[in-house]
PDB file of C-alpha atoms in Angstrom:
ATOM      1  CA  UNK D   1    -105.559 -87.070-138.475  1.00 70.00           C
ATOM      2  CA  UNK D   2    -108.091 -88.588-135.598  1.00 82.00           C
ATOM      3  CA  UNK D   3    -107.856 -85.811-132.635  1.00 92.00           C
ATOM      4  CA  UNK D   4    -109.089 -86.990-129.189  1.00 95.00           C
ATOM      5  CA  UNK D   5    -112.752 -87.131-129.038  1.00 97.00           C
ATOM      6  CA  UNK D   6    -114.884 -85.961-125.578  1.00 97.00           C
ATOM      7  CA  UNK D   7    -118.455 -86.746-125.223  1.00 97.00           C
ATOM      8  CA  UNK D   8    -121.252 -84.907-124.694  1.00 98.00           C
ATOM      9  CA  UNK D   9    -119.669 -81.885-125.541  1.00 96.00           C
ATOM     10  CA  UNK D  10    -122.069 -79.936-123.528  1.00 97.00           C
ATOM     11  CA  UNK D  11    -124.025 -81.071-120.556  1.00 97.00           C
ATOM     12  CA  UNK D  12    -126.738 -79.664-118.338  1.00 98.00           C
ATOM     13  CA  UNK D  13    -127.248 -81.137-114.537  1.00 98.00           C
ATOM     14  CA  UNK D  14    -129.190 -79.505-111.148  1.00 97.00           C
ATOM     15  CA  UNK D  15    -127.454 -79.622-108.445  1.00 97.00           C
ATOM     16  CA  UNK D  16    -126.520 -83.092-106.497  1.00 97.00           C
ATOM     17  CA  UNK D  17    -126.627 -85.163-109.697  1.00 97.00           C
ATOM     18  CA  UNK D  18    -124.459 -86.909-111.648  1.00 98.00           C
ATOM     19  CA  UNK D  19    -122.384 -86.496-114.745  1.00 98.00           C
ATOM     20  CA  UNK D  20    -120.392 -89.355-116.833  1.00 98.00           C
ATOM     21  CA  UNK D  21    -118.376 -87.684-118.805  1.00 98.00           C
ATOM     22  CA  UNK D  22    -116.199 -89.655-121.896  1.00 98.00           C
ATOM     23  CA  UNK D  23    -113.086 -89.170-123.758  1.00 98.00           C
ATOM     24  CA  UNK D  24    -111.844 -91.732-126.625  1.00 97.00           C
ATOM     25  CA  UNK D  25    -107.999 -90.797-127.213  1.00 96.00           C
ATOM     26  CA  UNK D  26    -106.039 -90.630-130.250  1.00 94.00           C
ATOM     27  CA  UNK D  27    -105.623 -94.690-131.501  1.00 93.00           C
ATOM     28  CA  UNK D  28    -102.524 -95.943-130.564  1.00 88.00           C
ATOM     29  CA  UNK D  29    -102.226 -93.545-127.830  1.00 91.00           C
ATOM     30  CA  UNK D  30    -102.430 -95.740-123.480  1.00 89.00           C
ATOM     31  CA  UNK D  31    -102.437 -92.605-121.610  1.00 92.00           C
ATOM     32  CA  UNK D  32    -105.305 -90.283-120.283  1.00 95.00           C
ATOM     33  CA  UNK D  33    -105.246 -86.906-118.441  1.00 96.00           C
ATOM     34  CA  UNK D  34    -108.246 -84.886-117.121  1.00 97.00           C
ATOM     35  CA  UNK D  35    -108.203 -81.415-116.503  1.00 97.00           C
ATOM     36  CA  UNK D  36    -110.950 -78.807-115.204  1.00 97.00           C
ATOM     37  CA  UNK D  37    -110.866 -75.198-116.203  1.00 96.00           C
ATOM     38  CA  UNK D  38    -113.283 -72.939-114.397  1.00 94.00           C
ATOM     39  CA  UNK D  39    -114.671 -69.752-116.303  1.00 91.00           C
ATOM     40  CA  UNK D  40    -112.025 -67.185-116.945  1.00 89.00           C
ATOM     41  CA  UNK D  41    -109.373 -69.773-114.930  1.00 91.00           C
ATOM     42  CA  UNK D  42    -106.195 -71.810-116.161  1.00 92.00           C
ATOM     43  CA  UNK D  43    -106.474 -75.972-116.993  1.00 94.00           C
ATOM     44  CA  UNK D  44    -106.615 -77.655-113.462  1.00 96.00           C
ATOM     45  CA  UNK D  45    -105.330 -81.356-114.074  1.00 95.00           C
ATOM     46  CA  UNK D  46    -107.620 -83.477-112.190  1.00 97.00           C
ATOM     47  CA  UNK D  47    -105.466 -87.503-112.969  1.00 96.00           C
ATOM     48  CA  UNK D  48    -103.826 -89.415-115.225  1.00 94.00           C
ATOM     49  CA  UNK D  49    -104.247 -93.022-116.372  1.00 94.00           C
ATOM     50  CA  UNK D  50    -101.473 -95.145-118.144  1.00 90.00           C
ATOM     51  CA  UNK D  51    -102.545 -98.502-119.046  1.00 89.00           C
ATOM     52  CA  UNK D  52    -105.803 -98.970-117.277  1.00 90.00           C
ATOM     53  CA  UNK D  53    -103.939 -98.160-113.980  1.00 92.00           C
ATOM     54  CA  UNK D  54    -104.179 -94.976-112.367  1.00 92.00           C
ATOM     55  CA  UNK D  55    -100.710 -93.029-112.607  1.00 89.00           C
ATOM     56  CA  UNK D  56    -101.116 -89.183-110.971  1.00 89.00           C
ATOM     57  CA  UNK D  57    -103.317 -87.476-109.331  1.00 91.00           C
ATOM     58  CA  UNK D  58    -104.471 -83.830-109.210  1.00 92.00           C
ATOM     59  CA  UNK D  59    -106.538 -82.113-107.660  1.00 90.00           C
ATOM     60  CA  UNK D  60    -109.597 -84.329-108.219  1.00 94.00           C
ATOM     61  CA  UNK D  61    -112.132 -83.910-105.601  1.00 95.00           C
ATOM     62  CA  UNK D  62    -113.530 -86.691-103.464  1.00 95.00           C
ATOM     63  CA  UNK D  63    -116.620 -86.971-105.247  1.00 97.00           C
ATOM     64  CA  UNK D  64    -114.934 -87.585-108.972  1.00 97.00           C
ATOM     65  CA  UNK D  65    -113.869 -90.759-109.745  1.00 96.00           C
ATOM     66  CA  UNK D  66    -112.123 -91.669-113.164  1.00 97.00           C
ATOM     67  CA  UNK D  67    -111.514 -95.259-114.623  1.00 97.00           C
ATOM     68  CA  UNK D  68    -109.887 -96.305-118.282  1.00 97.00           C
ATOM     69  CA  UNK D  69    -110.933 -99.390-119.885  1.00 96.00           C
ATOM     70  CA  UNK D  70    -109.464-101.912-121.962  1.00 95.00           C
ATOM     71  CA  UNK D  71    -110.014-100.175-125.658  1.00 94.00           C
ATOM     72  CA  UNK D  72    -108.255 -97.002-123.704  1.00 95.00           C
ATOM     73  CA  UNK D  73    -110.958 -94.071-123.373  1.00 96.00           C
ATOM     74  CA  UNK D  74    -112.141 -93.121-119.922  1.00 97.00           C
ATOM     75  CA  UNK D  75    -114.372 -91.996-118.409  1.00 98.00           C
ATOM     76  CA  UNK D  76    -114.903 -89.233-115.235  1.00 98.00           C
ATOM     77  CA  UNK D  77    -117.656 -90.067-113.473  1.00 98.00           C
ATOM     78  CA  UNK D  78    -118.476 -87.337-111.090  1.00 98.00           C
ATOM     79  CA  UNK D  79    -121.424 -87.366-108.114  1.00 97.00           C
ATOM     80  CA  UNK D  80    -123.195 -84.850-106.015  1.00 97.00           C
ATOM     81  CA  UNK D  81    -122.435 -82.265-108.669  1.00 98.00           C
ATOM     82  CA  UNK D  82    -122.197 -78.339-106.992  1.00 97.00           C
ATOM     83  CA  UNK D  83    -122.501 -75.533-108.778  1.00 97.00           C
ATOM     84  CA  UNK D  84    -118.628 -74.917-108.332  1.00 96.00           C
ATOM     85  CA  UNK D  85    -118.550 -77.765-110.763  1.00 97.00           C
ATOM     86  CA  UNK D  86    -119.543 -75.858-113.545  1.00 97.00           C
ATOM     87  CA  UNK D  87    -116.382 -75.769-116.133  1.00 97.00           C
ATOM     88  CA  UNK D  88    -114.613 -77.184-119.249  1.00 97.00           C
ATOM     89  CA  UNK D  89    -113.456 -80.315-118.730  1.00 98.00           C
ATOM     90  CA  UNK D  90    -111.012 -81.526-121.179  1.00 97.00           C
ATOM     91  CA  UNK D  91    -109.202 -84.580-121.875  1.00 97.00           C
ATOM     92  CA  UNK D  92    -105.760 -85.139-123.442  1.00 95.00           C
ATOM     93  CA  UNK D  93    -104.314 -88.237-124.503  1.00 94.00           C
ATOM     94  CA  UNK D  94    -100.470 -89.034-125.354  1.00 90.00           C
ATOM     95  CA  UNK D  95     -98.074 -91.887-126.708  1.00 83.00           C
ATOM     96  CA  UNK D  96     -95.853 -93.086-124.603  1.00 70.00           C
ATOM     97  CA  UNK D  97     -93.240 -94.312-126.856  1.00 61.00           C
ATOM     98  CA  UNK D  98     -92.477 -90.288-126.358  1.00 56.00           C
ATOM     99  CA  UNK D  99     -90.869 -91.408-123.131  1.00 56.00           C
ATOM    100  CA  UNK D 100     -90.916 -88.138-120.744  1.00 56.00           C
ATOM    101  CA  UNK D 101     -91.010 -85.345-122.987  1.00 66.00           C
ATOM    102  CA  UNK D 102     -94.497 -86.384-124.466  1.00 72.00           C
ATOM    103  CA  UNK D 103     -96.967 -84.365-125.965  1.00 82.00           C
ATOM    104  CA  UNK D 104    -100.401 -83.981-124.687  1.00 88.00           C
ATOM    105  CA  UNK D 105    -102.902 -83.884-127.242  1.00 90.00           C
ATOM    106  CA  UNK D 106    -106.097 -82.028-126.244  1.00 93.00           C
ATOM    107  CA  UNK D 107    -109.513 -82.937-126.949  1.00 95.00           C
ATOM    108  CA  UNK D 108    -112.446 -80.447-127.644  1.00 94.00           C
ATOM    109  CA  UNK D 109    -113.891 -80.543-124.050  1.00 96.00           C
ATOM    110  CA  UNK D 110    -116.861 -80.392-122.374  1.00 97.00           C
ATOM    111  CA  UNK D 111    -118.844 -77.869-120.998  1.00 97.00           C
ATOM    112  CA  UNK D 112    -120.548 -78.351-117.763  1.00 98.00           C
ATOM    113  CA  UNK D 113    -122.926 -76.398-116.539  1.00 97.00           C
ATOM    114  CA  UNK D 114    -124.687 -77.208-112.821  1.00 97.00           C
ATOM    115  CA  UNK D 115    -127.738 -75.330-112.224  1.00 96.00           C
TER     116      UNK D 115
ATOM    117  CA  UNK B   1     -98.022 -67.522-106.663  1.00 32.00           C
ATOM    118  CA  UNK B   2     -98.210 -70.602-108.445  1.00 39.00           C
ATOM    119  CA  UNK B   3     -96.524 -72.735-110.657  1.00 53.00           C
ATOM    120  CA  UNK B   4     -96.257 -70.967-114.163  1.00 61.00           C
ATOM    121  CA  UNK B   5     -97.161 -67.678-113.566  1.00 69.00           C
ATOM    122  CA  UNK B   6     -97.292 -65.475-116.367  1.00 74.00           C
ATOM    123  CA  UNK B   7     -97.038 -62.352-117.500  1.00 78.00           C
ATOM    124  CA  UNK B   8     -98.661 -59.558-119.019  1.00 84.00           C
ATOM    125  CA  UNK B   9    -102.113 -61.316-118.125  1.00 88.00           C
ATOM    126  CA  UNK B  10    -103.687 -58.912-121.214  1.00 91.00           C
ATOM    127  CA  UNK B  11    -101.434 -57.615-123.907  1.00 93.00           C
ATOM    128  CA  UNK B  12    -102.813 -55.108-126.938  1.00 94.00           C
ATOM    129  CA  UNK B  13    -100.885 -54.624-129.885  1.00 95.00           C
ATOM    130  CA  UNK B  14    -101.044 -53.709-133.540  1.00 96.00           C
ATOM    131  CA  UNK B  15    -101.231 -56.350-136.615  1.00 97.00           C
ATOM    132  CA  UNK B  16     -97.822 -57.117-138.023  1.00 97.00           C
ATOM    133  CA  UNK B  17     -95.897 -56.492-134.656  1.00 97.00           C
ATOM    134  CA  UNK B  18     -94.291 -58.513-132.139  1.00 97.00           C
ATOM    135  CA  UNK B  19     -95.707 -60.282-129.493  1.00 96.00           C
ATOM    136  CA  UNK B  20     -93.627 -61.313-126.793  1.00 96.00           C
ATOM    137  CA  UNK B  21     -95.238 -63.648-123.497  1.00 95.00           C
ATOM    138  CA  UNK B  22     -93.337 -64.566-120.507  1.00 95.00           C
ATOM    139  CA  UNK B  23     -93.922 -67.995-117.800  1.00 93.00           C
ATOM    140  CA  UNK B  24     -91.773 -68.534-114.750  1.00 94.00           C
ATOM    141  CA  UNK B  25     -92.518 -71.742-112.861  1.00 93.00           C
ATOM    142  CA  UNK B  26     -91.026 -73.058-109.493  1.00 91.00           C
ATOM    143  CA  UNK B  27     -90.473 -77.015-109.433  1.00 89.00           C
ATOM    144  CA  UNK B  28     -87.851 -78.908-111.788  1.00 90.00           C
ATOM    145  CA  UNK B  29     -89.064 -79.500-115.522  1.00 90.00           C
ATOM    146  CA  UNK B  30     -89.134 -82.363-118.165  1.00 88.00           C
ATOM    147  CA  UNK B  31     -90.125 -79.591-120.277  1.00 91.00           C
ATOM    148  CA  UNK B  32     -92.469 -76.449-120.737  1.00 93.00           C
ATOM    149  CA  UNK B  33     -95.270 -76.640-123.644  1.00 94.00           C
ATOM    150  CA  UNK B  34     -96.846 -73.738-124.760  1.00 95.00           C
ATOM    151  CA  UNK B  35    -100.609 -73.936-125.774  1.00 95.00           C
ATOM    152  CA  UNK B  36    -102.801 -71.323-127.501  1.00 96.00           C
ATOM    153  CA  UNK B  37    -106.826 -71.352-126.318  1.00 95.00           C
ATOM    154  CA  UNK B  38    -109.664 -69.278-128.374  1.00 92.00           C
ATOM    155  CA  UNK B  39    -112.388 -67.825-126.137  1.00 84.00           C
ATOM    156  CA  UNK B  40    -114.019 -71.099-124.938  1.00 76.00           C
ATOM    157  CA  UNK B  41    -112.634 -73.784-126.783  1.00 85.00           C
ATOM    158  CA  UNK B  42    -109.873 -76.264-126.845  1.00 88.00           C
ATOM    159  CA  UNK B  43    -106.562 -76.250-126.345  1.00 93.00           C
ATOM    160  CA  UNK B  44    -104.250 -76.384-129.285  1.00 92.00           C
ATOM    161  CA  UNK B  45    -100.518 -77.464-128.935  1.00 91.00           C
ATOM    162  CA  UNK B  46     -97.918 -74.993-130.217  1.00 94.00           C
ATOM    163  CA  UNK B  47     -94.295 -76.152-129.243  1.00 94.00           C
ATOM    164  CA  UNK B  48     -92.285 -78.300-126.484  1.00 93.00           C
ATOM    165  CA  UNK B  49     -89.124 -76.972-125.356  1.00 95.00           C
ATOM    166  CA  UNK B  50     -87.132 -79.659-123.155  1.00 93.00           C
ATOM    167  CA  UNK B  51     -84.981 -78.622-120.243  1.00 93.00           C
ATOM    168  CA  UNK B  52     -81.878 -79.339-122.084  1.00 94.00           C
ATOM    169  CA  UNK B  53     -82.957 -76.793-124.925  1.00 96.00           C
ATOM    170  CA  UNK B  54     -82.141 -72.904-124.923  1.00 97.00           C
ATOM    171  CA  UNK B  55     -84.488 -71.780-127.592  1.00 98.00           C
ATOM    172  CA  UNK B  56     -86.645 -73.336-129.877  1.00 97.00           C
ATOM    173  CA  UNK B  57     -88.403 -71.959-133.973  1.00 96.00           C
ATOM    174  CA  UNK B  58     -91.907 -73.150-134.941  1.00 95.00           C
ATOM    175  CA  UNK B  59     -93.095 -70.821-137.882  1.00 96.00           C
ATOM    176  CA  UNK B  60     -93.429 -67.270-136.667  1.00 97.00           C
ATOM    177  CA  UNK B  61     -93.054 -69.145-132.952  1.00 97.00           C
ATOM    178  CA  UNK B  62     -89.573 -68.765-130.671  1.00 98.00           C
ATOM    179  CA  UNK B  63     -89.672 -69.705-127.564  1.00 98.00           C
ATOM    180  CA  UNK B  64     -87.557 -69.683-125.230  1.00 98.00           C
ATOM    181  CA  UNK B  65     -86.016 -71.742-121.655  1.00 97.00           C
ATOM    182  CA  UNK B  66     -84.078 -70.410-119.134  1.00 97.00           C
ATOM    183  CA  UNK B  67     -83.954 -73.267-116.573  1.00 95.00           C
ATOM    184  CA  UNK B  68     -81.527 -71.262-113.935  1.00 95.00           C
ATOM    185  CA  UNK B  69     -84.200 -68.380-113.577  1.00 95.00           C
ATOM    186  CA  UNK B  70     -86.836 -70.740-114.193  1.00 95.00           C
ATOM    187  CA  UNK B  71     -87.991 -68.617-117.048  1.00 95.00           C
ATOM    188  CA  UNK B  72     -89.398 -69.385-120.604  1.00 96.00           C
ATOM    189  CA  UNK B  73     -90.795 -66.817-122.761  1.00 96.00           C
ATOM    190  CA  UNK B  74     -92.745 -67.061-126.349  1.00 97.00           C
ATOM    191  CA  UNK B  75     -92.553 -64.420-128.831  1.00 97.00           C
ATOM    192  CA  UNK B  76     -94.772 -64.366-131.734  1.00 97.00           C
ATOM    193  CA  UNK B  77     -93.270 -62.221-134.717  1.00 97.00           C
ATOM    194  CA  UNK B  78     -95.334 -60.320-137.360  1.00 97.00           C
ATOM    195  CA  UNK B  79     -98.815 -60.756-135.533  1.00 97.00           C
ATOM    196  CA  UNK B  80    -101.641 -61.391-137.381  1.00 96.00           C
ATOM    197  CA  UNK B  81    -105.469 -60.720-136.567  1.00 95.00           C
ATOM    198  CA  UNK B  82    -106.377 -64.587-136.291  1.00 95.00           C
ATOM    199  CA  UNK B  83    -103.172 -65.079-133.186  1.00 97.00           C
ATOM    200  CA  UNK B  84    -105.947 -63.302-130.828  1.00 97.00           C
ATOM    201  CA  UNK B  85    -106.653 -65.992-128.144  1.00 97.00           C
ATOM    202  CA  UNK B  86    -105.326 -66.695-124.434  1.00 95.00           C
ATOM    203  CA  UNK B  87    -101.932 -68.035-124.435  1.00 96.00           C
ATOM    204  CA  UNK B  88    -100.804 -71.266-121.518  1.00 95.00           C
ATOM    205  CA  UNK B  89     -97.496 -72.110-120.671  1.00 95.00           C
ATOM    206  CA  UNK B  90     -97.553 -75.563-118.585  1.00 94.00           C
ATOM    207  CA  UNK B  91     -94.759 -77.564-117.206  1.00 92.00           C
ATOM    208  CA  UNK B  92     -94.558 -81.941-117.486  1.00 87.00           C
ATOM    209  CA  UNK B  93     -92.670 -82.067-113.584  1.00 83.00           C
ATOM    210  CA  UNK B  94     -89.287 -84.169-113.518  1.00 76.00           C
ATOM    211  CA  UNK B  95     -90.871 -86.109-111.010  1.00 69.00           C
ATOM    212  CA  UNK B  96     -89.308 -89.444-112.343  1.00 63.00           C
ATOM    213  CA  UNK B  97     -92.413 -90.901-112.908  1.00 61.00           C
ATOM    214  CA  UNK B  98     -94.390 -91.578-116.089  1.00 65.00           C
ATOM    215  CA  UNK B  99     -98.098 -89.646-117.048  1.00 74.00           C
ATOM    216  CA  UNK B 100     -97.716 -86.505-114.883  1.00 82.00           C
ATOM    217  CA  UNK B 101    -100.444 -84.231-114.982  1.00 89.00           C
ATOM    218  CA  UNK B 102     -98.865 -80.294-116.629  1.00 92.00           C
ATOM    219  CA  UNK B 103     -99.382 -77.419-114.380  1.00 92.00           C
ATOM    220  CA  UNK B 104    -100.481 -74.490-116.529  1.00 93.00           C
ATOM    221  CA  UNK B 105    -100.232 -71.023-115.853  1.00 91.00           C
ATOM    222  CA  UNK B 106    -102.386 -68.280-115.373  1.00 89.00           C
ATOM    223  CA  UNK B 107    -102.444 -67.195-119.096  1.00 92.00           C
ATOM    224  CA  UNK B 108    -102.241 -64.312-121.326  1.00 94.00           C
ATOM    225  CA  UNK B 109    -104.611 -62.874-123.170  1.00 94.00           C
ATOM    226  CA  UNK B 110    -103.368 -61.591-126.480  1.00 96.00           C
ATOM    227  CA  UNK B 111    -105.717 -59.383-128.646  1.00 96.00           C
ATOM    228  CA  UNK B 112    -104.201 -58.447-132.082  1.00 96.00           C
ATOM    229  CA  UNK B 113    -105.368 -55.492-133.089  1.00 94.00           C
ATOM    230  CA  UNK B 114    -106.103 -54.873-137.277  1.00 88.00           C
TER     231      UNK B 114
END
């Protein structure tokens, strides 16, 4: 079965770039979620799109921005990257024919490192 | 403390017995999931419980909801070598709205000794 797919899965930036990171959800599945999880921390969730409109928010800092586009992956686009940064950032995806109980599907992550 | 907190953070046991992890959360729940994580890598679904549900069976998985203490716990029976990972509990908020974030907890690291 086709799982959520994140791209790069690892990614290497100095300090004050940027990153783009990508995340193609399960077919069939209109709703995105972003999460950050630190080194040795729990899954922070960051927001949450639901038909190329923005539904929650997190704790996304100022300098992250997200979008989803019309074939339904998104993308986190995040600036002025600090070393604090550095963490696996994963993207889930789920169907929302579920209605509220739904299941959030997972994708691989990826890494982030900020030197 | 925060939203699903859980307990032991570590636990140690022996191959072939019990392993029992506990979450307690604050806000109102849609439901608790449970997720399983291997050193570094992605996060793999294991069961739902909703907040109507007591207790719930997947495999050697039983989980489950007390919504009064605001309590869920997972037990995994007859451990094996291969359950060693860090075990998540998150909660989907009953927030009334639609594509809420999960607030995870802490996590427990289970190591199944063979």
């Amino acid at each position: 079965a086709a799982g959520v797919i994140q791209s790069p899965r690892h990614l290497i930036k100095e300090k004050r770039e940027t990153a783009t990171l990508k995340c193609y959800p399960i077919p069939r599945h209109d709703t995105v979620y972003w999460y950050q999880q630190g080194p040795g921390q729990d899954p922070q969730f960051l927001i949450s799109f639901y038909e190329k409109m923005q539904s929650d928010k997190g704790s996304i800092p100022d300098r992250f921005s997200a979008q989803q586009f019309s074939d339904y992956h998104s993308e986190l686009n995040m600036s002025s990257l600090e070393l604090g940064d550095s963490a696996l950032y994963f993207c889930a995806s789920s169907h929302p024919l579920r209605g509220p109980n739904n299941e959030q599907f997972f994708g691989p992550g990826t890494r982030l490192t900020v030197l | 403390s925060q939203q699903g907190e859980e307990d032991p953070q570590a636990l140690s046991i022996q191959e072939g017995e019990n392993a029992t992890m506990n979450c307690s959360y604050k806000t109102s729940i849609n439901n608790l999931q449970w997720y399983r994580q291997n050193s570094g890598r992605g996060l793999v679904h294991l069961i739902l419980i909703r907040s109507n549900e007591r207790e719930k069976h997947s495999g050697r998985l039983r989980v489950t909801l007390d919504t009064s203490k605001k309590s869920s716990s997972l037990l995994i029976t007859a451990s094996r070598a291969a359950d060693t990972a860090s075990y998540f509990c998150a909660t989907d908020p009953d927030s009334g709205g639609g594509a809420d974030g999960l607030t995870f907890g802490k996590g427990t690291h289970l190591i199944i000794q063979p």
